Amino acid sequence: MPETTSGTLPHTSVSPAPTDVAPLVRTGSLLRFMLRRDRIRLSIWVLGIGLMALYFSNAIQVIADGVEELAQMAVLFSDPVGRMMTGPAFGMDEPSFERFYAAGYVLFLYILFALMSVFLLVRHTRTEEQTGRAELVRANVVGRHATLTAALLLTGGANAAAAVLVWVASGPVAGYDAAGTALVAAGGFSVGLFFMGAAAVAAQLSQSSRGASAMAGGLLGLAYLIRMGGDMVEQGGSALSWFSPLAWSQQTAPYVEDRWWPLLLPLVAAAGMVALGFWLSTRRDVGASLVPPRLGRATARPSLGTPVGMALRVLRGMLRGWAIALVLAALMFGSYAESMVDAADGLPEEVAMIMTGDDLMLGYLAYMSLFLAIFVAAAGVSGLQVLRSEEVHGRAEFALSLPMSRTTWLGAHLAVLLGGLMALTLLVGLGTAVGAGASLGDLEHTGSLLLAGLHQFPAVLAVVGIVVALFGWVPRIAGTVGWVIIAFSGIATNFGPMLDLPDAVLNLNVFGHLAQHPVEDITLAPVLWLSTLGVAGLVLGLLGWRRREVNRV
Amino acid sequence: MSENPPVIRTEKLVKRFGAVRALDELDLTIATGEVHGFLGPNGAGKSTTMRVLLGLLRADSGTVEMFGRDPWRHAVALHRRLAYVPGDVELWPNLTGGEVIDMFLRLRGPYSTARRDELIERFALDPRKKTRTYSKGNRQKVALISALASDVDLLLLDEPTAGLDPLMEVVFQQTIKEATQNGRSVLLSSHILAQVEALSDRISIIRAGQVVESGTLSELRHMTRTTIEVETARPAGEIAGMSGVHDFRTEGERIIFEVDGERVEDLMHQLAPLGVRSLVAHPPTLEQLLMRHYGEDLGHRSVAEGAQKG
């Protein structure tokens, strides 16, 4: 019986040699599988972006009572520092609610689109390969390009859905002009697709999902920095702005000029990068990267035989990555100092009377020290997450089977982390000082800028202390709480005044208490109590870590 | 020697995870110089026991002592005397295998580089590769080499060869035998039955957090059944009715059945007059030992898993 059926099958049905299996076979099944796995994560991303748009586009009408008040507030976005933070500030000489929305808030929606794209795409491609799950999937009848295609469809679909929600929130709900609203939504979609393409390439280049996310995320950071420099120079952006994918969507100037053609740039670039991603994926094996791993040392250096040496190797890569990114950012921010002095020339007379060019420049540099310190604290939180993953992945357990106490293990890791963060604050201060010195042509402010960087350390220590205390007692929530603190600090520092948050809420901002050196003199009280908070957190965390069970499952 | 406290002693050891009693009054004693096989299927509580012995988890009630001391309170002092190989070895991805071995040896105390190099060669490990590129078996080799090259009194090995190939399995058995010749004690958890059989002086069988059987292999065998296949000149139907005979069946000329350990002698008296043409007796396998404690269903499951891993 079997012989007759198998004899007829090849002629009646398809499927000849395996080489002829279409590269996209089972894309649909994989897409359904991804949707099933991500039904919650995906909903949070898409709804989150929609809710942010809803909040922004409806809060402005509440914050500002009328067009006159809006005109006063427009300075926030149209002065050089404001343009650095939020964009080219189109139409701020004649502000309306919708223009205010496009100039001040839409950039953050774009950043969320970009982050969503990077995380979703890397999660379904490189992460799957790194964990070996991709191998399991590819062992079935699954086309060579099916996984990447399904991940692209998923990410593209999520971007489209989020764009529709943004359109609903700012058009029909907030009542903003139809053409501009469509551009805002299309701009988000285009940014999302651009970074989806970037992630598709990064996923082929790096062997680890963290590396791939860092690569694509680094591109986003670079896009932001370039846009900062470009938009700061003049209202409406300068030639430099046009090198940033984030700026392309902003250059559509929604509600002002309503031009569609800048969106061709991200869409064409996205198509190109997606094609490159597909091509690169055919040049490598499953699980492998394009950069082959190298052989290392057969024996350890003497330094590795100590708890601190162990901790150094655990945290080194993470600290190095943050250091490179933050020093580059500091150099760039510092080098805008001269532009700040120039910008003061254009200030209205009544402002110039109370604020000189130097004041403006130093105020800007003080603000940058604060801004970068939040990122140093973010490095601290990600370092503590590395420690938590040491525990979760069983490496802490293995290390603690050595004659090494809990206190020594955590103490050594914290010593390395805090030492690294201290070095980061110094490097950031130095970077700002060197950048500013180069642009101003003198090194007059070097000392005070180094001090400004270091002066933020107590706030960083406080954040680390809080997260370490949680690590000692309720490790499950430590990382999440850490990132909430960082996100809140960033929002409260940058947008606290704009969002009209009550003082009680603003006071919760760890970074809102230190004096703004070098424009203000350093006050000792916040330095002391933030340091005390930090040290208390460290001690509490160590006590908890000694008492609790390791990696209890 | 007899005045020394046992290397490991637990009495009525209880460990709860929420409502689950992972260890339910577990009694386990290991004497100096003993290789103790710790046998049970996944989820029976083997790894939890190891982690309590290391002082990583705290016992909820009962006694637990290592070298006469409480592992939760004296972890560091006790860890000077032991080396541990986790069941699921996770290593630092940016270190090479050689670096991890050195790091562990140095943190444990003085060691011989010659011994380390010899073990690396015998286990055929390339120490220059980053551990992120290692297979599970290679990660296990790293942990094993760093444990075996250490000058310690006790080895805690949690399913140490689950990822090793048969050749490496032989190397592993040789190195464990060498270690015991130097007076080391070993707690070897496993569900690979042949391995425990080959290495262990004593065996404890763990089931749902309790030690259900403990003793030397021959003691345990005595308590279980031997399988007999016999061909006789005269019909042997009467054997089926004997007390202590189970699963009696006929296959062509032969009859096959199982007989309780303590009834073997009686059986031989019964068989002799029937004219035995051929006789094959299988000693009870540990599969059968386990099945007896886990019932038929569970027994098949655990044996199937053991066979897969082996």
Coordinates of C-alpha atoms in Angstrom, one line a residue, chain B:
Chain B
M1 CA 39.0 8.6 61.3
S2 CA 36.0 7.3 63.0
E3 CA 36.0 10.3 65.4
N4 CA 35.6 12.6 62.5
P5 CA 32.1 13.9 61.9
P6 CA 30.5 12.7 58.7
V7 CA 31.3 14.8 55.7
I8 CA 27.7 15.4 55.1
R9 CA 24.8 14.7 57.5
T10 CA 21.2 15.8 57.1
E11 CA 18.4 14.8 59.4
K12 CA 14.7 15.5 58.6
L13 CA 15.8 18.3 56.3
V14 CA 12.9 20.3 55.0
K15 CA 13.0 22.9 52.3
R16 CA 9.7 24.6 51.2
F17 CA 9.2 26.7 48.1
G18 CA 5.8 28.2 48.8
A19 CA 3.4 25.4 49.2
V20 CA 5.7 22.8 47.7
R21 CA 8.0 20.7 50.0
A22 CA 11.0 20.4 47.7
L23 CA 12.8 18.5 50.5
D24 CA 10.6 16.5 52.8
E25 CA 12.5 15.3 55.9
L26 CA 15.5 14.2 53.9
D27 CA 18.1 12.0 55.7
L28 CA 21.5 11.7 54.1
T29 CA 24.8 10.7 55.6
I30 CA 28.2 10.5 53.8
A31 CA 31.3 9.3 55.5
T32 CA 34.8 10.4 54.8
G33 CA 36.3 8.9 51.6
E34 CA 33.0 7.7 50.4
V35 CA 31.5 8.1 46.9
H36 CA 27.9 8.5 47.4
G37 CA 25.5 8.2 44.4
F38 CA 22.5 10.4 44.7
L39 CA 19.9 9.0 42.4
G40 CA 16.6 10.3 41.3
P41 CA 14.7 11.7 38.4
N42 CA 14.4 15.4 37.5
G43 CA 12.6 17.4 40.2
A44 CA 13.1 14.9 43.0
G45 CA 15.2 17.5 45.0
K46 CA 18.8 16.6 44.1
S47 CA 19.8 20.1 43.1
T48 CA 17.9 21.7 46.0
T49 CA 19.8 19.4 48.4
M50 CA 23.1 20.5 46.8
R51 CA 22.2 24.2 47.1
V52 CA 21.2 23.8 50.8
L53 CA 24.6 22.0 51.4
L54 CA 26.3 24.9 49.8
G55 CA 24.6 27.4 52.1
L56 CA 22.9 29.1 49.1
L57 CA 19.4 28.1 50.4
R58 CA 18.4 28.0 54.0
A59 CA 16.8 24.9 55.5
D60 CA 13.3 25.5 56.8
S61 CA 13.7 22.8 59.5
G62 CA 15.8 19.8 60.4
T63 CA 19.6 19.5 60.7
V64 CA 22.2 19.9 58.0
E65 CA 25.9 19.7 58.7
M66 CA 29.0 19.7 56.5
F67 CA 32.1 18.5 58.3
G68 CA 30.1 19.1 61.5
R69 CA 29.2 22.7 60.8
D70 CA 26.1 24.6 59.5
P71 CA 26.6 25.4 55.8
W72 CA 24.4 28.5 56.0
R73 CA 26.4 30.1 58.7
H74 CA 29.9 28.9 57.9
A75 CA 29.7 28.9 54.1
V76 CA 33.1 30.5 53.5
A77 CA 35.1 28.2 55.8
L78 CA 33.4 25.1 54.4
H79 CA 33.9 26.2 50.8
R80 CA 37.6 26.0 51.4
R81 CA 37.2 22.3 51.7
L82 CA 34.9 21.6 48.8
A83 CA 34.4 22.1 45.1
Y84 CA 31.1 22.2 43.3
V85 CA 30.1 21.5 39.7
P86 CA 26.6 22.9 39.0
G87 CA 24.0 20.8 37.1
D88 CA 23.6 23.6 34.5
V89 CA 27.0 25.2 34.2
E90 CA 26.7 28.9 33.1
L91 CA 30.0 30.7 32.6
W92 CA 31.1 34.3 32.0
P93 CA 30.7 34.6 28.2
N94 CA 33.6 37.0 27.7
L95 CA 36.2 34.8 29.5
T96 CA 38.0 31.9 28.0
G97 CA 37.7 28.5 29.4
G98 CA 41.3 28.6 30.7
E99 CA 40.6 31.9 32.4
V100 CA 37.6 30.6 34.2
I101 CA 39.6 27.5 35.4
D102 CA 42.4 29.7 36.7
M103 CA 40.1 32.2 38.3
F104 CA 38.4 29.4 40.3
L105 CA 41.6 27.7 41.2
R106 CA 43.2 30.9 42.5
L107 CA 40.1 31.9 44.5
R108 CA 40.0 28.5 46.1
G109 CA 43.7 28.5 47.2
P110 CA 47.1 27.0 46.2
Y111 CA 47.0 24.6 43.2
S112 CA 49.2 22.7 40.9
T113 CA 49.4 24.0 37.3
A114 CA 50.8 20.7 36.2
R115 CA 47.6 19.0 37.5
R116 CA 45.5 21.6 35.7
D117 CA 47.2 21.2 32.4
E118 CA 47.0 17.4 32.7
L119 CA 43.3 17.6 33.2
I120 CA 42.8 20.0 30.4
E121 CA 44.6 17.6 28.1
R122 CA 42.7 14.5 29.3
F123 CA 39.3 16.2 28.9
A124 CA 40.5 17.5 25.5
L125 CA 39.4 21.1 26.2
D126 CA 40.6 24.1 24.1
P127 CA 41.1 26.6 26.9
R128 CA 41.6 29.6 24.5
K129 CA 38.0 29.7 23.3
K130 CA 35.6 32.2 24.9
T131 CA 33.0 30.3 26.9
R132 CA 30.2 31.8 24.9
T133 CA 31.2 29.5 22.1
Y134 CA 31.3 26.4 24.2
S135 CA 28.7 23.6 24.1
K136 CA 27.1 22.4 27.3
G137 CA 29.6 19.5 27.5
N138 CA 32.5 21.9 27.2
R139 CA 31.2 24.2 29.9
Q140 CA 30.8 21.1 32.1
K141 CA 34.4 20.2 31.4
V142 CA 35.5 23.7 32.6
A143 CA 33.7 23.2 35.9
L144 CA 35.0 19.7 36.3
I145 CA 38.6 20.6 35.6
S146 CA 38.5 23.4 38.1
A147 CA 37.0 21.2 40.7
L148 CA 39.3 18.2 40.1
A149 CA 42.4 20.3 40.0
S150 CA 41.6 21.8 43.4
D151 CA 43.1 20.5 46.6
V152 CA 39.8 19.9 48.5
D153 CA 38.2 17.2 50.7
L154 CA 34.8 17.0 49.1
L155 CA 33.4 17.2 45.5
L156 CA 29.8 18.1 45.1
L157 CA 28.9 17.1 41.6
D158 CA 25.3 17.8 40.3
E159 CA 24.7 15.6 37.2
P160 CA 28.3 16.4 36.1
T161 CA 28.3 14.4 32.8
A162 CA 24.9 15.2 31.4
G163 CA 26.6 16.8 28.3
L164 CA 29.7 14.7 28.0
D165 CA 30.2 12.1 25.2
P166 CA 31.0 8.4 26.1
L167 CA 34.7 8.9 25.7
M168 CA 34.7 11.8 28.1
E169 CA 32.5 9.9 30.4
V170 CA 35.3 7.3 30.7
V171 CA 37.8 10.0 31.5
F172 CA 35.4 11.4 34.1
Q173 CA 35.1 8.0 35.8
Q174 CA 38.9 7.6 35.9
T175 CA 39.4 11.0 37.4
I176 CA 36.8 10.4 40.1
K177 CA 38.5 7.0 40.9
E178 CA 41.8 8.8 41.3
A179 CA 40.3 11.5 43.5
T180 CA 38.9 8.9 45.8
Q181 CA 42.2 7.1 46.0
N182 CA 43.5 10.4 47.5
G183 CA 40.9 10.2 50.2
R184 CA 38.3 12.6 48.8
S185 CA 34.6 12.2 49.4
V186 CA 32.2 12.7 46.5
L187 CA 28.5 13.4 46.4
L188 CA 27.5 12.5 42.8
S189 CA 23.9 13.3 41.8
S190 CA 22.7 11.7 38.7
H191 CA 20.0 10.0 36.8
I192 CA 22.5 8.2 34.7
L193 CA 22.3 4.8 36.3
A194 CA 25.3 3.2 34.8
Q195 CA 27.5 6.0 36.1
V196 CA 26.3 5.8 39.6
E197 CA 26.6 2.0 39.5
A198 CA 30.2 2.2 38.3
L199 CA 31.5 4.7 40.8
S200 CA 29.5 4.7 44.0
D201 CA 30.2 3.0 47.3
R202 CA 26.8 3.8 48.5
I203 CA 23.6 5.0 46.9
S204 CA 20.7 7.0 48.1
I205 CA 17.5 7.0 46.0
I206 CA 15.6 10.3 46.3
R207 CA 11.9 10.6 45.5
A208 CA 9.8 13.7 46.0
G209 CA 12.3 15.2 48.5
Q210 CA 12.7 12.0 50.6
V211 CA 15.4 9.4 50.6
V212 CA 13.5 6.2 50.0
E213 CA 16.4 3.8 49.9
S214 CA 19.9 4.0 51.0
G215 CA 22.8 1.5 51.1
T216 CA 25.5 -0.2 49.1
L217 CA 24.5 -1.5 45.7
S218 CA 24.4 -5.1 46.9
E219 CA 22.3 -4.2 49.8
L220 CA 19.8 -2.5 47.5
R221 CA 19.9 -5.4 45.1
H222 CA 19.1 -7.8 47.9
M223 CA 15.9 -5.9 48.4
T224 CA 14.8 -6.2 44.8
R225 CA 14.2 -8.8 42.1
T226 CA 16.4 -10.8 39.9
T227 CA 15.2 -11.6 36.3
I228 CA 15.5 -15.2 35.3
E229 CA 15.2 -16.8 31.9
V230 CA 15.3 -20.6 32.0
E231 CA 14.7 -23.6 29.7
T232 CA 13.8 -26.8 31.4
A233 CA 13.3 -30.5 30.3
R234 CA 10.0 -30.9 32.1
P235 CA 7.1 -28.3 32.2
A236 CA 7.8 -25.7 34.8
G237 CA 4.3 -24.3 35.3
E238 CA 4.5 -24.9 39.1
I239 CA 7.1 -22.1 39.4
A240 CA 4.5 -19.5 38.6
G241 CA 2.7 -20.3 41.8
M242 CA 5.7 -20.0 44.1
S243 CA 5.7 -17.1 46.5
G244 CA 8.1 -14.4 45.5
V245 CA 7.9 -15.1 41.8
H246 CA 6.4 -12.3 39.6
D247 CA 5.6 -11.5 36.0
F248 CA 5.8 -15.2 35.0
R249 CA 5.5 -15.6 31.2
T250 CA 6.5 -18.2 28.5
E251 CA 8.4 -17.4 25.3
G252 CA 8.6 -20.5 23.1
E253 CA 10.8 -23.0 25.0
R254 CA 11.8 -20.5 27.7
I255 CA 10.1 -19.2 30.7
I256 CA 10.9 -15.7 32.0
F257 CA 10.1 -14.3 35.4
E258 CA 11.3 -12.2 38.3
V259 CA 12.1 -13.4 41.7
D260 CA 12.5 -11.5 45.0
G261 CA 16.1 -11.4 46.2
E262 CA 15.5 -13.4 49.3
R263 CA 13.7 -16.2 47.4
V264 CA 16.5 -17.0 45.0
E265 CA 17.8 -19.9 47.0
D266 CA 14.3 -21.6 47.3
L267 CA 13.8 -21.1 43.6
M268 CA 17.0 -23.0 42.7
H269 CA 15.9 -26.0 44.8
Q270 CA 12.6 -26.0 42.9
L271 CA 14.3 -25.6 39.5
A272 CA 17.0 -28.3 39.8
P273 CA 14.6 -31.3 39.6
L274 CA 13.0 -30.0 36.4
G275 CA 16.2 -30.5 34.4
V276 CA 17.6 -27.1 33.6
R277 CA 18.9 -26.9 30.0
S278 CA 19.9 -23.3 30.1
L279 CA 19.6 -20.5 32.6
V280 CA 20.3 -16.8 32.4
A281 CA 20.0 -14.6 35.5
H282 CA 20.1 -10.8 35.3
P283 CA 21.0 -8.9 38.4
P284 CA 18.4 -6.2 39.1
T285 CA 19.2 -3.0 37.2
L286 CA 18.9 0.4 38.8
E287 CA 16.1 1.0 36.4
Q288 CA 14.2 -1.7 38.3
L289 CA 15.3 -0.2 41.6
L290 CA 13.9 3.1 40.6
M291 CA 10.7 1.7 39.1
R292 CA 10.0 -0.1 42.3
H293 CA 9.9 3.3 44.1
Y294 CA 8.2 5.3 41.4
G295 CA 5.6 2.8 40.2
E296 CA 5.4 1.6 36.6
D297 CA 4.4 4.9 35.0
L298 CA 6.9 7.1 36.7
G299 CA 9.6 4.5 36.4
H300 CA 9.3 4.3 32.6
R301 CA 9.4 8.0 32.4
S302 CA 12.6 8.4 34.4
V303 CA 14.3 5.6 32.7
A304 CA 13.5 7.1 29.3
E305 CA 15.0 10.4 30.4
G306 CA 18.0 8.7 31.8
A307 CA 18.5 6.9 28.5
Q308 CA 18.2 10.1 26.6
K309 CA 20.8 11.9 28.6
G310 CA 23.1 8.9 28.7

